[in-house]
CSV table of C-alpha atoms in Angstrom, one decimal:
chain,number,residue,atom,x,y,z
F,1,MET,CA,7.2,-13.9,-15.6
F,2,GLN,CA,5.5,-15.2,-12.5
F,3,VAL,CA,4.5,-13.3,-9.4
F,4,GLU,CA,7.6,-14.6,-7.6
F,5,ASP,CA,9.8,-13.1,-10.3
F,6,TYR,CA,8.3,-9.7,-9.9
F,7,MET,CA,8.7,-9.9,-6.1
F,8,ASN,CA,12.4,-10.6,-6.6
F,9,GLU,CA,12.7,-7.7,-9.0
F,10,THR,CA,11.0,-5.3,-6.6
F,11,PRO,CA,14.0,-4.2,-4.5
F,12,LEU,CA,16.0,-3.3,-7.6
F,13,ARG,CA,13.2,-1.2,-9.0
F,14,LEU,CA,12.7,0.6,-5.7
F,15,LEU,CA,16.4,1.4,-5.4
F,16,GLU,CA,16.4,2.7,-8.9
F,17,MET,CA,13.5,5.1,-8.1
F,18,LEU,CA,15.5,6.6,-5.3
F,19,THR,CA,18.2,7.8,-7.6
F,20,GLN,CA,16.1,9.1,-10.5
F,21,THR,CA,15.6,12.8,-11.2
F,22,ARG,CA,11.9,13.3,-11.3
F,23,GLU,CA,10.9,16.6,-12.9
F,24,ASP,CA,7.4,15.3,-13.2
F,25,LEU,CA,7.0,15.1,-9.4
F,26,TRP,CA,8.6,18.5,-9.0
F,27,ARG,CA,6.2,20.2,-11.5
F,28,ALA,CA,3.2,18.7,-9.7
F,29,ALA,CA,4.5,19.8,-6.3
F,30,GLN,CA,5.1,23.3,-7.7
F,31,ALA,CA,1.5,23.4,-9.0
F,32,LEU,CA,0.1,22.3,-5.7
F,33,THR,CA,1.9,25.2,-4.0
F,34,GLU,CA,1.2,27.9,-6.6
F,35,ARG,CA,-2.5,27.0,-7.3
F,36,GLY,CA,-3.7,27.0,-3.7
F,37,VAL,CA,-4.4,23.3,-3.1
F,38,THR,CA,-5.7,22.7,0.4
F,39,ARG,CA,-6.2,18.9,0.3
F,40,ILE,CA,-5.1,15.8,-1.6
F,41,ILE,CA,-7.4,13.0,-2.7
F,42,LEU,CA,-6.0,9.6,-3.7
F,43,THR,CA,-8.3,7.4,-5.7
F,44,GLY,CA,-8.0,3.9,-7.2
F,45,SER,CA,-9.2,0.3,-6.8
F,46,GLY,CA,-7.7,-2.9,-5.5
F,47,THR,CA,-4.0,-2.8,-5.2
F,48,SER,CA,-3.9,0.9,-6.2
F,49,TYR,CA,-6.3,1.8,-3.3
F,50,HIS,CA,-4.2,-0.2,-0.9
F,51,GLY,CA,-1.0,1.5,-2.0
F,52,ALA,CA,-2.7,4.9,-1.3
F,53,LEU,CA,-3.8,3.8,2.1
F,54,THR,CA,-0.2,2.8,2.9
F,55,ALA,CA,1.3,6.1,1.7
F,56,ARG,CA,-1.4,8.3,3.3
F,57,THR,CA,0.2,9.0,6.7
F,58,PHE,CA,3.6,9.8,5.2
F,59,MET,CA,2.0,12.1,2.7
F,60,GLN,CA,0.0,14.0,5.3
F,61,ARG,CA,3.2,14.5,7.3
F,62,TRP,CA,5.3,15.9,4.5
F,63,CYS,CA,2.6,17.6,2.4
F,64,ALA,CA,1.2,19.3,5.6
F,65,LEU,CA,-2.3,18.8,4.0
F,66,PRO,CA,-5.2,16.5,4.7
F,67,VAL,CA,-4.9,13.4,2.5
F,68,ASP,CA,-8.1,11.4,1.8
F,69,VAL,CA,-8.2,8.0,0.2
F,70,CYS,CA,-11.3,7.1,-1.7
F,71,TRP,CA,-12.6,4.4,-4.1
F,72,PRO,CA,-13.5,6.0,-7.4
F,73,PHE,CA,-17.2,5.5,-6.9
F,74,MET,CA,-17.1,7.5,-3.7
F,75,LEU,CA,-15.8,10.6,-5.5
F,76,ASP,CA,-19.3,11.8,-6.5
F,77,ASP,CA,-20.3,15.4,-7.2
F,78,GLU,CA,-21.2,16.1,-3.6
F,79,THR,CA,-17.8,14.9,-2.3
F,80,LEU,CA,-15.9,16.8,-4.9
F,81,ALA,CA,-17.9,20.0,-4.3
F,82,ARG,CA,-16.6,20.3,-0.7
F,83,SER,CA,-14.6,23.5,0.1
F,84,GLY,CA,-11.1,23.9,-1.1
F,85,LYS,CA,-9.2,23.1,-4.2
F,86,ALA,CA,-7.8,19.5,-4.3
F,87,LEU,CA,-5.1,17.6,-6.0
F,88,VAL,CA,-6.8,14.4,-7.1
F,89,VAL,CA,-4.4,11.6,-7.9
F,90,GLY,CA,-5.8,8.7,-9.9
F,91,ILE,CA,-3.9,5.5,-9.5
F,92,SER,CA,-4.1,2.4,-11.7
F,93,GLN,CA,-1.5,-0.3,-11.9
F,94,GLY,CA,-2.3,-1.2,-15.5
F,95,GLY,CA,-3.4,2.3,-16.4
F,96,GLY,CA,-6.7,1.3,-17.8
F,97,SER,CA,-9.2,1.7,-14.9
F,98,LEU,CA,-12.3,3.3,-16.4
F,99,SER,CA,-13.8,4.0,-12.9
F,100,THR,CA,-10.6,5.9,-11.9
F,101,LEU,CA,-10.7,7.7,-15.2
F,102,ALA,CA,-14.3,8.7,-14.6
F,103,ALA,CA,-13.5,10.0,-11.1
F,104,MET,CA,-10.6,12.1,-12.4
F,105,GLU,CA,-12.9,13.5,-15.1
F,106,ARG,CA,-15.5,14.5,-12.5
F,107,ALA,CA,-12.8,16.1,-10.4
F,108,ARG,CA,-11.4,18.0,-13.3
F,109,ASN,CA,-14.9,19.2,-14.4
F,110,VAL,CA,-15.4,21.0,-11.0
F,111,GLY,CA,-12.0,22.7,-11.1
F,112,HIS,CA,-9.7,20.4,-9.2
F,113,ILE,CA,-6.2,19.6,-10.3
F,114,THR,CA,-5.7,16.0,-11.5
F,115,ALA,CA,-2.6,13.7,-11.7
F,116,SER,CA,-2.3,10.2,-12.9
F,117,MET,CA,-0.1,7.4,-11.5
F,118,ALA,CA,0.1,4.3,-13.7
F,119,GLY,CA,2.7,1.6,-14.1
F,120,VAL,CA,2.7,2.0,-17.9
F,121,ALA,CA,3.0,4.9,-20.3
F,122,PRO,CA,0.9,6.1,-22.1
F,123,ALA,CA,-2.0,5.1,-19.9
F,124,THR,CA,-5.8,5.5,-20.4
F,125,ILE,CA,-6.1,7.5,-17.1
F,126,ASP,CA,-3.5,10.0,-18.4
F,127,ARG,CA,-6.3,11.4,-20.6
F,128,ALA,CA,-7.8,13.1,-17.5
F,129,ALA,CA,-4.5,14.2,-15.9
F,130,ASP,CA,-3.1,17.7,-15.7
F,131,TYR,CA,0.1,16.0,-14.5
F,132,ILE,CA,1.3,12.5,-15.5
F,133,LEU,CA,3.3,10.9,-12.7
F,134,THR,CA,4.1,7.5,-14.2
F,135,VAL,CA,5.3,4.9,-11.7
F,136,PRO,CA,8.6,3.7,-13.1
F,137,CYS,CA,8.3,0.1,-12.2
F,138,GLY,CA,8.3,-1.5,-15.6
F,139,GLU,CA,5.7,-4.0,-17.0
F,140,GLU,CA,4.0,-6.4,-14.7
F,141,THR,CA,1.8,-8.9,-16.6
F,142,ALA,CA,1.0,-11.2,-13.7
F,143,GLY,CA,-2.6,-10.8,-12.5
F,144,ALA,CA,-1.6,-10.4,-8.8
F,145,LYS,CA,0.4,-7.2,-8.7
F,146,THR,CA,3.2,-7.0,-6.2
F,147,LYS,CA,6.0,-4.9,-7.7
F,148,GLY,CA,3.5,-2.3,-8.7
F,149,TYR,CA,2.1,-2.0,-5.2
F,150,HIS,CA,5.5,-1.2,-3.6
F,151,CYS,CA,6.6,1.1,-6.4
F,152,THR,CA,3.2,3.0,-6.2
F,153,VAL,CA,3.7,3.5,-2.5
F,154,LEU,CA,7.2,4.9,-3.1
F,155,ASN,CA,6.0,7.1,-6.0
F,156,LEU,CA,3.5,8.7,-3.6
F,157,MET,CA,6.1,9.2,-0.9
F,158,LEU,CA,8.5,10.8,-3.4
F,159,LEU,CA,5.7,13.2,-4.4
F,160,ALA,CA,5.2,14.1,-0.8
F,161,LEU,CA,9.0,14.8,-0.4
F,162,ALA,CA,8.8,17.0,-3.6
F,163,VAL,CA,6.0,19.0,-2.0
F,164,ALA,CA,7.9,19.4,1.2
F,165,GLY,CA,11.0,20.5,-0.7
F,166,GLN,CA,9.0,22.9,-2.8
F,167,GLN,CA,7.6,24.5,0.3
F,168,GLN,CA,11.0,24.6,2.0
F,169,ARG,CA,9.9,22.3,4.8
F,170,LEU,CA,12.5,19.7,4.0
F,171,ASP,CA,16.2,20.6,3.6
F,172,GLY,CA,18.8,18.6,1.7
F,173,GLU,CA,20.1,16.9,4.8
F,174,GLN,CA,16.7,15.7,5.9
F,175,ARG,CA,15.9,14.4,2.4
F,176,ARG,CA,19.2,12.5,2.2
F,177,SER,CA,18.5,11.0,5.7
F,178,LEU,CA,15.0,9.8,4.6
F,179,LEU,CA,16.3,8.3,1.4
F,180,LEU,CA,19.1,6.5,3.2
F,181,ARG,CA,16.6,4.9,5.5
F,182,MET,CA,14.5,3.8,2.5
F,183,GLU,CA,17.6,2.5,0.8
F,184,LYS,CA,18.5,0.3,3.8
F,185,THR,CA,14.9,-1.0,3.9
F,186,PHE,CA,14.9,-1.9,0.2
F,187,ASN,CA,18.3,-3.6,0.5
F,188,HIS,CA,16.9,-5.7,3.3
F,189,LEU,CA,13.9,-6.9,1.2
F,190,PRO,CA,15.6,-9.9,-0.4
F,191,ALA,CA,16.2,-11.3,3.1
F,192,LEU,CA,12.5,-10.9,3.9
F,193,VAL,CA,11.5,-12.6,0.7
F,194,THR,CA,13.8,-15.5,1.4
F,195,ALA,CA,12.5,-15.9,4.9
F,196,SER,CA,8.9,-15.7,3.7
F,197,GLN,CA,9.5,-18.3,1.0
F,198,ALA,CA,10.8,-20.7,3.5
F,199,TRP,CA,7.9,-20.0,5.8
F,200,ALA,CA,5.3,-20.5,3.0
F,201,GLN,CA,6.9,-23.9,2.1
F,202,THR,CA,7.0,-25.2,5.7
F,203,ASN,CA,5.0,-23.6,8.6
F,204,ALA,CA,2.4,-22.1,6.4
F,205,LEU,CA,2.0,-24.8,3.9
F,206,ALA,CA,-1.4,-25.8,5.3
F,207,LEU,CA,-2.8,-22.5,4.2
F,208,ARG,CA,-3.0,-23.6,0.6
F,209,ASP,CA,-5.9,-25.9,1.6
F,210,SER,CA,-7.7,-23.3,3.7
F,211,ALA,CA,-11.4,-22.5,3.2
F,212,ASP,CA,-11.5,-19.3,5.2
F,213,ILE,CA,-8.6,-16.9,6.0
F,214,ARG,CA,-8.6,-13.6,7.9
F,215,LEU,CA,-5.7,-11.2,8.3
F,216,THR,CA,-5.4,-8.6,11.0
F,217,GLY,CA,-2.9,-5.9,12.0
F,218,PRO,CA,-2.5,-2.5,13.6
F,219,ALA,CA,-3.8,0.7,12.0
F,220,THR,CA,-0.3,1.6,10.8
F,221,LEU,CA,-0.4,-1.5,8.6
F,222,PHE,CA,-4.0,-1.4,7.4
F,223,GLY,CA,-3.1,-0.9,3.7
F,224,THR,CA,-0.7,-3.8,3.9
F,225,VAL,CA,-3.3,-6.0,5.6
F,226,GLN,CA,-5.8,-5.2,2.8
F,227,GLU,CA,-3.2,-5.8,0.1
F,228,GLY,CA,-2.1,-9.1,1.7
F,229,ALA,CA,-5.7,-10.3,1.8
F,230,LEU,CA,-6.2,-9.4,-1.8
F,231,LYS,CA,-3.0,-11.2,-2.9
F,232,MET,CA,-3.9,-14.3,-1.0
F,233,LEU,CA,-7.5,-14.3,-2.4
F,234,GLU,CA,-6.1,-13.9,-5.9
F,235,THR,CA,-3.6,-16.7,-5.6
F,236,LEU,CA,-5.2,-19.2,-3.2
F,237,ARG,CA,-8.7,-18.7,-4.7
F,238,CYS,CA,-10.5,-19.0,-1.4
F,239,PRO,CA,-12.3,-16.4,0.8
F,240,VAL,CA,-9.8,-14.0,2.5
F,241,SER,CA,-10.5,-10.8,4.3
F,242,GLY,CA,-8.4,-8.3,6.2
F,243,TYR,CA,-9.2,-6.1,9.2
F,244,GLU,CA,-7.5,-3.5,11.4
F,245,PHE,CA,-7.1,-5.0,14.9
F,246,GLU,CA,-9.8,-2.9,16.6
F,247,GLU,CA,-12.3,-3.6,13.9
F,248,PHE,CA,-11.5,-7.3,14.0
F,249,ILE,CA,-12.3,-7.5,17.7
F,250,HIS,CA,-15.7,-5.8,17.2
F,251,GLY,CA,-17.5,-9.0,16.2
F,252,ILE,CA,-15.5,-10.4,13.3
F,253,TYR,CA,-13.8,-13.1,15.5
F,254,ASN,CA,-17.1,-14.6,16.3
F,255,ALA,CA,-17.1,-16.3,12.9
F,256,PHE,CA,-14.1,-18.4,13.7
F,257,ASN,CA,-14.2,-22.2,14.0
F,258,ALA,CA,-11.8,-25.1,13.6
F,259,GLN,CA,-11.6,-24.6,9.8
F,260,SER,CA,-10.7,-20.9,10.1
F,261,ALA,CA,-7.2,-19.5,9.8
F,262,LEU,CA,-5.9,-16.2,11.1
F,263,ILE,CA,-2.7,-14.4,10.1
F,264,MET,CA,-1.7,-11.6,12.5
F,265,LEU,CA,0.8,-8.9,11.5
F,266,ASP,CA,2.7,-8.1,14.7
F,267,PRO,CA,5.3,-5.3,14.1
F,268,GLN,CA,5.9,-4.8,17.8
F,269,PRO,CA,4.9,-6.5,21.1
F,270,ASP,CA,1.2,-6.0,21.9
F,271,ALA,CA,-0.4,-7.7,24.9
F,272,ARG,CA,-3.9,-7.4,23.4
F,273,GLN,CA,-2.8,-9.2,20.3
F,274,ASP,CA,-1.2,-11.9,22.5
F,275,ARG,CA,-4.5,-12.3,24.3
F,276,LEU,CA,-6.5,-12.5,21.1
F,277,ALA,CA,-4.2,-15.2,19.8
F,278,GLN,CA,-4.5,-17.1,23.0
F,279,ILE,CA,-8.3,-17.0,22.9
F,280,LEU,CA,-8.7,-18.0,19.3
F,281,SER,CA,-6.2,-20.8,19.6
F,282,GLU,CA,-8.8,-22.6,21.6
F,283,TRP,CA,-11.1,-22.4,18.6
F,284,THR,CA,-8.7,-23.1,15.7
F,285,PRO,CA,-5.2,-24.5,15.5
F,286,SER,CA,-4.4,-22.2,12.6
F,287,ILE,CA,-3.1,-19.0,14.1
F,288,TYR,CA,-0.1,-17.6,12.3
F,289,ARG,CA,1.8,-14.5,13.6
F,290,ILE,CA,4.3,-12.5,11.5
F,291,GLY,CA,6.8,-10.1,13.2
F,292,PRO,CA,10.3,-9.6,14.4
F,293,GLN,CA,9.6,-10.8,18.0
F,294,VAL,CA,7.0,-13.5,17.6
F,295,GLU,CA,7.5,-16.9,19.1
F,296,ASN,CA,9.1,-19.7,17.0
F,297,ASN,CA,6.3,-22.2,17.5
F,298,GLY,CA,6.2,-24.1,14.2
F,299,LEU,CA,3.5,-21.7,12.8
F,300,ASN,CA,4.8,-18.2,13.1
F,301,LEU,CA,7.2,-16.2,10.8
F,302,ASN,CA,9.9,-14.5,12.9
F,303,PHE,CA,11.5,-12.5,10.2
F,304,PRO,CA,15.0,-10.8,10.3
F,305,VAL,CA,14.9,-7.1,11.3
F,306,CYS,CA,16.6,-4.4,9.2
F,307,GLN,CA,19.6,-3.2,11.1
């Protein structure tokens, strides 16, 4: 199967996850409550790291605990020795990340609780896990992971809801309401994929010949910006980097010239992003904006909004 096939399969997998009974998540949530966990650490590399970034805010809200996202190499002994028992969740799409495994082993050795999230079972990282929380997304053999990214984000969100339910901070009606919103979003994904395919084959076709691409977006989409940059780098085989908007305007834009391309994620109107696009359009003609309200100017992607 190709990357596009997995993208088209993603909505169905996400919808299936919403209806599954997950005793594994409930057991991990129960342990978090009973064993005095005071913080959560998510660790992984590449797409796994980006999925953790995307889920972090939702998890903090519903777990009512600090949630940190770290690359495996950052989970050294000093970091792990900080006060409080942690739930350390190691994430690996293919399940074989040795750096993630090593980070989980270090965490376990100093008394933290560990959990694994891999897209396959059994997985190498399961060896260092007290709780195995397999992401039920099915096999994904393409190098550039897409389905696994979305399903990992949802798996983390469902873990957070299990924690909230275990601690009686989420009643049945609230849970049903949240899952209904997710269901509507997932049912809308095929329309977004179709719109994106049309954009990629028309307005954005010139990007395939780009030598330098930057992505930017608001802090709420930082994980998505990073993942988008990685997917483009893996498939276009050219330098691509992603930045949160505030970081981007702290010097990064100075590297732009006529050969540079910028993709801006615009989930809502923002005068400062408008101003940035206006300024950089004098330096390069390749400014692409993606959002529900962006101008239809032959470059942008104005995608349909989920109703």
